[in-house]
Amino acid sequence: MTTSAAPASAATSPGTLRRAADAPVEPLLSALKVRKSYGGVEVLKGISLAVNPGQVMCLLGPSGSGKSTFLRCINHLERIDGGRISVNGELVGYAQRRDRIFEMNPREVARQRRGIGMVFQRFNLFPHMTALENITAAPIGVRRISKQKAKERGLELLDRVGLANLAQSYPAQLSGGQQQRVAIARALAMDPKLLLFDEPTSALDPELVGDVLDVMRTLAADGMTMVVVTHEIGFARGAADVVVFMDGGVVVETGPPAVVLDNPQSARTKAFLDSVM
Ligand SMILES: Nc1ncnc2c1ncn2[C@@H]1O[C@H](COP(=O)(O)OP(=O)(O)O)[C@@H](O)[C@H]1O
Ligand SMILES: [Mg+2]
């Protein structure tokens, strides 16, 4: 969770450099009027959202409302049909020359994607690799980091997600919750500026959900910028800076958890929350 909204009284000790409370902040993620259709059916109807560095945004909404599609657009796993998305001030998937927009070549897209980690509902670990190998594969293969360095970092990350003792285990030997924590460590190994989560606990047995949410809370507290699609209202209430309620491809309501979750302004938000809480 970001501390940028902290009251001024909690701010400076002498010699500490802090951003003035009213200084403009460049969003790390900015989506403007994003549109996406599948076969003539528009599933994103102009999504505009912004996430500041260090913020956690939780996306809620009924099945089919476009949450996964929107996440997939953020790292250009889907082309968009209108609007624009930028991460860290750079258009995602497209380059602008004068007033024309071109799709980037696959190499450029791959480079951008490296800065955006994604954690899915299904953990998608490589079954023939140990937990540690799953984490070090991309840093070694893609970022050309030495095996030794990648291994040291991988062990650090496993420790961070509470799995230091399971480095040599294969996915089949791990519980779903442990596999998901390896998947989070794997995403972190690429030093992403932004982490996207698509219902990361939905496929887990209820008793395994807590450990994964704890890891995500720690990441949030450490200042990671995150967009999290989730039905875990408790997590959203505690960890989100901004909660977004989507329905039918539009943003219905957005605001701090205390408003959207506990005092929703829209009848659609209210009805959805009644159905999941
Ligand atoms: N690859 C696809 N081809 C066609 N339709 C799709 C595809 N992916 C998603 N959709 C449709 O887009 C809508 C939004 O889906 P999705 O983004 O998965 O919603 P959510 O994640 O909120 O459940 C749904 O109606 C879904 O059927
Ligand atoms: Mg989905």
JSON list of C-alpha atoms in Angstrom, two decimals, residues 113-120 123 125 134-136 138-139 143 153 157 160-161 179-197 219 224:
[
{"chain": "A", "resi": 113, "resn": "ARG", "atom": "CA", "xyz": [6.30, -7.53, -21.09]},
{"chain": "A", "resi": 114, "resn": "ARG", "atom": "CA", "xyz": [9.39, -8.29, -19.04]},
{"chain": "A", "resi": 115, "resn": "GLY", "atom": "CA", "xyz": [8.62, -5.23, -16.95]},
{"chain": "A", "resi": 116, "resn": "ILE", "atom": "CA", "xyz": [5.09, -6.44, -16.23]},
{"chain": "A", "resi": 117, "resn": "GLY", "atom": "CA", "xyz": [4.69, -9.57, -14.12]},
{"chain": "A", "resi": 118, "resn": "MET", "atom": "CA", "xyz": [1.55, -11.66, -14.35]},
{"chain": "A", "resi": 119, "resn": "VAL", "atom": "CA", "xyz": [0.17, -14.24, -11.96]},
{"chain": "A", "resi": 120, "resn": "PHE", "atom": "CA", "xyz": [-2.75, -16.33, -13.16]},
{"chain": "A", "resi": 123, "resn": "PHE", "atom": "CA", "xyz": [-0.06, -21.38, -11.64]},
{"chain": "A", "resi": 125, "resn": "LEU", "atom": "CA", "xyz": [4.68, -23.75, -13.51]},
{"chain": "A", "resi": 134, "resn": "ASN", "atom": "CA", "xyz": [11.06, -22.33, -12.45]},
{"chain": "A", "resi": 135, "resn": "ILE", "atom": "CA", "xyz": [12.17, -19.06, -10.92]},
{"chain": "A", "resi": 136, "resn": "THR", "atom": "CA", "xyz": [15.62, -18.86, -12.51]},
{"chain": "A", "resi": 138, "resn": "ALA", "atom": "CA", "xyz": [13.73, -16.59, -17.41]},
{"chain": "A", "resi": 139, "resn": "PRO", "atom": "CA", "xyz": [16.44, -14.55, -15.67]},
{"chain": "A", "resi": 143, "resn": "ARG", "atom": "CA", "xyz": [17.99, -11.62, -19.14]},
{"chain": "A", "resi": 153, "resn": "ARG", "atom": "CA", "xyz": [18.29, -14.32, -6.14]},
{"chain": "A", "resi": 157, "resn": "LEU", "atom": "CA", "xyz": [12.72, -14.85, -3.48]},
{"chain": "A", "resi": 160, "resn": "ARG", "atom": "CA", "xyz": [10.41, -14.07, 0.68]},
{"chain": "A", "resi": 161, "resn": "VAL", "atom": "CA", "xyz": [7.35, -16.17, -0.22]},
{"chain": "A", "resi": 179, "resn": "GLN", "atom": "CA", "xyz": [2.78, -23.48, -6.34]},
{"chain": "A", "resi": 180, "resn": "GLN", "atom": "CA", "xyz": [1.09, -20.10, -6.50]},
{"chain": "A", "resi": 181, "resn": "ARG", "atom": "CA", "xyz": [3.75, -18.62, -4.23]},
{"chain": "A", "resi": 182, "resn": "VAL", "atom": "CA", "xyz": [6.44, -20.05, -6.53]},
{"chain": "A", "resi": 183, "resn": "ALA", "atom": "CA", "xyz": [4.59, -18.40, -9.43]},
{"chain": "A", "resi": 184, "resn": "ILE", "atom": "CA", "xyz": [4.71, -15.08, -7.57]},
{"chain": "A", "resi": 185, "resn": "ALA", "atom": "CA", "xyz": [8.45, -15.51, -6.90]},
{"chain": "A", "resi": 186, "resn": "ARG", "atom": "CA", "xyz": [8.93, -16.34, -10.58]},
{"chain": "A", "resi": 187, "resn": "ALA", "atom": "CA", "xyz": [7.20, -13.11, -11.58]},
{"chain": "A", "resi": 188, "resn": "LEU", "atom": "CA", "xyz": [9.32, -11.12, -9.09]},
{"chain": "A", "resi": 189, "resn": "ALA", "atom": "CA", "xyz": [12.53, -12.61, -10.50]},
{"chain": "A", "resi": 190, "resn": "MET", "atom": "CA", "xyz": [12.17, -10.39, -13.56]},
{"chain": "A", "resi": 191, "resn": "ASP", "atom": "CA", "xyz": [12.07, -7.26, -11.39]},
{"chain": "A", "resi": 192, "resn": "PRO", "atom": "CA", "xyz": [8.71, -6.09, -12.72]},
{"chain": "A", "resi": 193, "resn": "LYS", "atom": "CA", "xyz": [7.57, -2.52, -12.26]},
{"chain": "A", "resi": 194, "resn": "LEU", "atom": "CA", "xyz": [3.99, -3.71, -12.23]},
{"chain": "A", "resi": 195, "resn": "LEU", "atom": "CA", "xyz": [2.42, -6.97, -11.12]},
{"chain": "A", "resi": 196, "resn": "LEU", "atom": "CA", "xyz": [-0.91, -8.17, -12.47]},
{"chain": "A", "resi": 197, "resn": "PHE", "atom": "CA", "xyz": [-2.88, -10.86, -10.65]},
{"chain": "A", "resi": 219, "resn": "LEU", "atom": "CA", "xyz": [4.46, -7.13, -1.56]},
{"chain": "A", "resi": 224, "resn": "MET", "atom": "CA", "xyz": [4.99, -3.02, -5.34]}
]
